[in-house]
Short mmCIF file of C-alpha atoms and ligand atoms in Angstrom, two decimals:
data_model
loop_
_atom_site.label_atom_id
_atom_site.label_comp_id
_atom_site.label_asym_id
_atom_site.label_seq_id
_atom_site.Cartn_x
_atom_site.Cartn_y
_atom_site.Cartn_z
CA UNK A 14 71.48 -38.08 -27.90
CA UNK A 15 72.51 -34.61 -26.90
CA UNK A 16 70.34 -32.93 -24.34
CA UNK A 17 70.88 -29.19 -24.04
CA UNK A 18 70.65 -27.60 -20.61
CA UNK A 19 69.68 -23.96 -21.04
CA UNK A 20 71.45 -21.10 -19.34
CA UNK A 21 69.65 -18.56 -17.16
CA UNK A 22 69.83 -16.04 -20.01
CA UNK A 23 68.41 -18.51 -22.53
CA UNK A 24 65.62 -19.47 -20.14
CA UNK A 25 64.69 -15.80 -19.76
CA UNK A 26 64.46 -15.37 -23.54
CA UNK A 27 62.46 -18.58 -23.97
CA UNK A 28 60.10 -17.50 -21.18
CA UNK A 29 59.51 -14.23 -23.03
CA UNK A 30 59.07 -16.11 -26.32
CA UNK A 31 56.59 -18.48 -24.69
CA UNK A 32 54.52 -15.54 -23.56
CA UNK A 33 54.47 -14.17 -27.09
CA UNK A 34 53.50 -17.55 -28.49
CA UNK A 35 50.65 -18.05 -26.01
CA UNK A 36 49.38 -14.54 -26.73
CA UNK A 37 49.29 -15.27 -30.45
CA UNK A 38 47.75 -18.73 -30.14
CA UNK A 39 44.92 -17.52 -27.85
CA UNK A 40 44.16 -14.77 -30.37
CA UNK A 41 44.05 -17.32 -33.18
CA UNK A 42 41.75 -19.47 -31.02
CA UNK A 43 39.35 -16.49 -30.75
CA UNK A 44 39.12 -16.42 -34.56
CA UNK A 45 38.05 -20.03 -34.83
CA UNK A 46 34.42 -20.01 -35.99
CA UNK A 47 32.23 -21.52 -38.70
CA UNK A 48 33.00 -19.94 -42.08
CA UNK A 49 36.68 -19.13 -41.59
CA UNK A 50 39.27 -20.92 -43.72
CA UNK A 51 42.29 -22.67 -42.26
CA UNK A 52 44.45 -20.38 -44.41
CA UNK A 53 42.86 -17.30 -42.78
CA UNK A 54 43.94 -18.64 -39.38
CA UNK A 55 47.45 -19.20 -40.70
CA UNK A 56 47.79 -15.69 -42.16
CA UNK A 57 46.45 -14.15 -38.95
CA UNK A 58 48.99 -16.09 -36.87
CA UNK A 59 51.83 -14.98 -39.12
CA UNK A 60 50.74 -11.34 -38.96
CA UNK A 61 50.59 -11.39 -35.15
CA UNK A 62 54.00 -13.06 -34.86
CA UNK A 63 55.65 -10.54 -37.18
CA UNK A 64 54.02 -7.64 -35.31
CA UNK A 65 55.86 -8.91 -32.21
CA UNK A 66 59.07 -8.98 -34.27
CA UNK A 67 59.30 -12.74 -33.89
CA UNK A 68 59.53 -15.36 -36.61
CA UNK A 69 57.31 -18.34 -37.39
CA UNK A 70 59.26 -21.51 -36.58
CA UNK A 71 57.39 -23.93 -38.85
CA UNK A 72 57.32 -21.83 -42.05
CA UNK A 73 60.11 -23.17 -44.25
CA UNK A 74 61.12 -25.79 -41.66
CA UNK A 75 62.16 -29.11 -43.21
CA UNK A 76 61.89 -32.02 -40.79
CA UNK A 77 64.25 -35.00 -41.27
CA UNK A 78 62.98 -37.11 -44.12
CA UNK A 79 60.64 -34.48 -45.60
CA UNK A 80 61.21 -33.68 -49.26
CA UNK A 81 59.99 -30.10 -49.02
CA UNK A 82 59.77 -27.48 -46.27
CA UNK A 83 56.50 -26.90 -44.39
CA UNK A 84 54.68 -24.18 -46.33
CA UNK A 85 52.86 -22.34 -43.51
CA UNK A 86 53.15 -20.67 -40.10
CA UNK A 87 50.38 -22.61 -38.36
CA UNK A 88 49.62 -26.32 -38.48
CA UNK A 89 45.82 -26.62 -38.72
CA UNK A 90 44.45 -30.13 -38.32
CA UNK A 91 40.70 -30.66 -38.58
CA UNK A 92 38.71 -33.63 -37.18
CA UNK A 93 40.51 -36.86 -38.19
CA UNK A 94 43.70 -34.93 -38.97
CA UNK A 95 45.99 -35.47 -36.00
CA UNK A 96 48.80 -32.97 -36.63
CA UNK A 97 50.72 -31.10 -39.34
CA UNK A 98 47.68 -30.14 -41.42
CA UNK A 99 48.56 -27.61 -44.13
CA UNK A 100 46.29 -24.52 -44.11
CA UNK A 101 44.19 -24.05 -47.27
CA UNK A 102 42.01 -21.26 -48.63
CA UNK A 103 39.25 -23.71 -49.55
CA UNK A 104 39.24 -25.57 -46.23
CA UNK A 105 36.36 -23.82 -44.49
CA UNK A 106 35.59 -24.68 -40.87
CA UNK A 107 32.02 -25.59 -40.03
CA UNK A 108 30.03 -26.00 -36.84
CA UNK A 109 30.71 -29.38 -35.28
CA UNK A 110 34.34 -29.57 -36.41
CA UNK A 111 37.21 -29.75 -33.96
CA UNK A 112 40.40 -28.03 -35.03
CA UNK A 113 43.93 -28.36 -33.69
CA UNK A 114 46.12 -25.28 -33.97
CA UNK A 115 49.83 -25.84 -33.45
CA UNK A 116 52.37 -23.04 -33.57
CA UNK A 117 56.10 -22.59 -33.11
CA UNK A 118 57.76 -19.22 -32.58
CA UNK A 119 61.38 -18.12 -32.83
CA UNK A 120 62.01 -15.25 -30.43
CA UNK A 121 65.46 -13.67 -30.20
CA UNK A 122 66.91 -16.80 -31.77
CA UNK A 123 65.21 -19.33 -29.45
CA UNK A 124 62.16 -21.54 -29.98
CA UNK A 125 58.92 -22.42 -28.20
CA UNK A 126 56.09 -24.73 -29.28
CA UNK A 127 52.39 -24.89 -28.29
CA UNK A 128 49.14 -26.43 -29.50
CA UNK A 129 45.49 -26.77 -28.56
CA UNK A 130 42.32 -28.28 -30.01
CA UNK A 131 39.34 -25.97 -30.27
CA UNK A 132 35.65 -26.70 -30.97
CA UNK A 133 34.04 -24.96 -33.95
CA UNK A 134 30.55 -23.88 -32.86
CA UNK A 135 28.66 -26.63 -31.09
CA UNK A 136 30.36 -30.03 -31.08
CA UNK A 137 29.34 -33.47 -29.83
CA UNK A 138 29.72 -34.56 -26.20
CA UNK A 139 32.11 -37.25 -27.36
CA UNK A 140 34.38 -34.66 -28.99
CA UNK A 141 34.23 -32.38 -25.94
CA UNK A 142 35.29 -35.30 -23.75
CA UNK A 143 38.11 -36.17 -26.18
CA UNK A 144 39.45 -32.62 -25.99
CA UNK A 145 39.07 -32.46 -22.22
CA UNK A 146 40.80 -35.79 -21.63
CA UNK A 147 43.66 -34.84 -23.95
CA UNK A 148 44.18 -31.48 -22.24
CA UNK A 149 44.03 -33.11 -18.81
CA UNK A 150 46.57 -35.74 -19.89
CA UNK A 151 48.94 -32.92 -20.82
CA UNK A 152 48.47 -31.45 -17.33
CA UNK A 153 49.14 -34.85 -15.76
CA UNK A 154 52.28 -35.20 -17.90
CA UNK A 155 53.48 -31.76 -16.80
CA UNK A 156 52.95 -32.67 -13.15
CA UNK A 157 55.11 -35.78 -13.67
CA UNK A 158 57.92 -33.78 -15.31
CA UNK A 159 59.80 -33.19 -12.08
CA UNK A 160 63.56 -32.82 -11.98
CA UNK A 161 64.96 -36.30 -11.23
CA UNK A 162 62.03 -38.11 -12.87
CA UNK A 163 62.53 -39.71 -16.27
CA UNK A 164 61.04 -39.46 -19.74
CA UNK A 165 59.35 -42.81 -19.01
CA UNK A 166 57.69 -41.38 -15.88
CA UNK A 167 56.09 -38.64 -17.99
CA UNK A 168 54.92 -41.08 -20.67
CA UNK A 169 53.61 -43.45 -18.01
CA UNK A 170 51.62 -40.65 -16.35
CA UNK A 171 50.04 -39.54 -19.63
CA UNK A 172 49.25 -43.08 -20.75
CA UNK A 173 47.78 -44.16 -17.40
CA UNK A 174 45.56 -41.12 -17.27
CA UNK A 175 44.25 -41.70 -20.80
CA UNK A 176 43.61 -45.39 -20.08
CA UNK A 177 41.65 -44.43 -16.95
CA UNK A 178 39.33 -42.24 -19.03
CA UNK A 179 38.10 -44.71 -21.62
CA UNK A 180 39.05 -46.48 -24.81
CA UNK A 181 41.23 -43.98 -26.63
CA UNK A 182 44.06 -44.40 -29.12
CA UNK A 183 47.36 -42.87 -28.02
CA UNK A 184 49.42 -41.91 -31.07
CA UNK A 185 52.80 -43.59 -30.68
CA UNK A 186 54.71 -42.52 -33.79
CA UNK A 187 54.90 -38.88 -32.70
CA UNK A 188 56.09 -37.55 -29.37
CA UNK A 189 57.05 -34.60 -27.23
CA UNK A 190 60.59 -33.29 -27.53
CA UNK A 191 63.25 -30.98 -26.26
CA UNK A 192 62.97 -27.44 -27.62
CA UNK A 193 64.87 -24.16 -27.45
CA UNK A 194 67.92 -23.87 -29.68
CA UNK A 195 66.01 -25.81 -32.29
CA UNK A 196 62.33 -26.57 -32.65
CA UNK A 197 62.99 -30.29 -32.12
CA UNK A 198 65.78 -31.41 -29.79
CA UNK A 199 66.56 -34.43 -27.65
CA UNK A 200 65.11 -36.00 -25.65
CA UNK A 201 62.02 -37.38 -27.39
CA UNK A 202 59.18 -37.91 -24.94
CA UNK A 203 56.57 -40.49 -26.01
CA UNK A 204 53.04 -40.24 -24.63
CA UNK A 205 53.39 -43.72 -23.15
CA UNK A 206 56.15 -45.33 -21.17
CA UNK A 207 57.47 -47.23 -18.22
CA UNK A 208 58.26 -45.71 -14.84
CA UNK A 209 61.92 -45.02 -14.27
CA UNK A 210 62.91 -45.68 -17.90
CA UNK A 211 64.52 -43.31 -20.34
CA UNK A 212 66.53 -40.14 -19.92
CA UNK A 213 66.52 -38.32 -16.64
CA UNK A 214 64.90 -34.87 -16.50
CA UNK A 215 67.31 -32.29 -15.18
CA UNK A 216 66.68 -28.68 -14.08
CA UNK A 217 67.37 -26.34 -17.00
CA UNK A 218 65.98 -28.71 -19.62
CA UNK A 219 63.17 -27.27 -21.72
CA UNK A 220 60.75 -29.70 -23.31
CA UNK A 221 57.48 -29.64 -25.22
CA UNK A 222 54.93 -32.23 -24.06
CA UNK A 223 52.21 -32.97 -26.60
CA UNK A 224 49.75 -35.84 -26.24
CA UNK A 225 47.85 -36.71 -29.44
CA UNK A 226 44.78 -38.76 -28.57
CA UNK A 227 42.31 -40.46 -30.93
CA UNK A 228 38.70 -41.54 -30.50
CA UNK A 229 39.51 -44.81 -32.24
CA UNK A 230 42.71 -46.55 -33.30
CA UNK A 231 46.17 -45.30 -32.37
CA UNK A 232 47.30 -45.90 -35.95
CA UNK A 233 47.79 -42.98 -38.32
CA UNK A 234 48.48 -42.42 -42.02
CA UNK A 235 50.18 -39.60 -43.88
CA UNK A 236 48.57 -37.78 -46.82
CA UNK A 237 50.17 -37.37 -50.23
CA UNK A 238 51.04 -33.78 -49.28
CA UNK A 239 53.82 -35.33 -47.18
CA UNK A 240 52.68 -33.64 -43.98
CA UNK A 241 49.08 -34.17 -42.91
CA UNK A 242 48.90 -37.00 -40.38
CA UNK A 243 45.41 -38.47 -39.95
CA UNK A 244 43.84 -41.32 -38.04
CA UNK A 245 43.81 -44.60 -39.94
CA UNK A 246 40.12 -45.20 -39.15
CA UNK A 247 38.85 -41.66 -39.85
CA UNK A 248 37.85 -41.03 -36.23
CA UNK A 249 38.68 -37.73 -34.59
CA UNK A 250 41.83 -36.71 -32.78
CA UNK A 251 42.89 -34.00 -30.31
CA UNK A 252 46.25 -32.45 -29.49
CA UNK A 253 47.44 -30.18 -26.68
CA UNK A 254 51.00 -28.96 -26.16
CA UNK A 255 52.99 -26.76 -23.81
CA UNK A 256 56.66 -25.87 -23.62
CA UNK A 257 57.84 -26.33 -20.04
CA UNK A 258 60.98 -25.74 -17.99
CA UNK A 259 62.26 -28.56 -15.77
CA UNK A 260 63.21 -27.23 -12.35
CA UNK A 261 64.16 -28.76 -9.03
CA UNK A 262 60.53 -28.31 -7.97
CA UNK A 263 57.35 -28.06 -10.03
CA UNK A 264 57.90 -27.58 -13.75
CA UNK A 265 57.15 -24.11 -15.12
CA UNK A 266 54.81 -23.77 -18.10
CA UNK A 267 56.54 -21.30 -20.44
CA UNK A 268 53.81 -21.06 -23.10
CA UNK A 269 51.42 -18.99 -21.03
CA UNK A 270 50.35 -15.38 -20.98
MG1 LIG B 324 55.91 -29.91 -30.81
#
């Protein structure tokens, strides 16, 4: 475990990078509509990032254990796909889908990470509630990420909120993480936990919180492409993520415009 505390200069760069990332992701969100392919969203994200003279963080990134690098800029995960969906020309979005868009950006050598789930046209009430509860659980997690609190306090806050909202599956095999010098750093921050347990959050730490919440089981499977994670029961899933700075007061959301 090696937690990196960022310097003032690094924080300034990451703050700037987070603004770029949020700008790009909100523009990609605007493009989400019936008839567009997931590959179109990916190419649009890449174009916007390069126009800002930044680099996509996921393109060519090889996570531990993967046998090939991720082949795209944007992870696009539709309906029962939880995360890490690979964009495809023939994957056309249609009304009633929900689509998670997850993007990492490298700005002046430093990384930020952000995701959101977006409805395509009109979606069911159940799906709207799923997205709302997931986004709110991220907010609750951020509020718990106070300097001096622990990783377990954040997980506990997210988990308790989700449990209070109904019978949802909280994905356990993936978690939030430190970010900055690399796209994934220590500490890992599960979306469940026990109060007071785990690493202490210290001002100057930068972490990405990212609850992944399912309508059914918490269990997931991985496709033969080696990346796409989907729910084991085929029910839908939502994902929201922000990169935040731990301070001695309220945390600061860095992935915002
Ligand atoms: Mg992440």
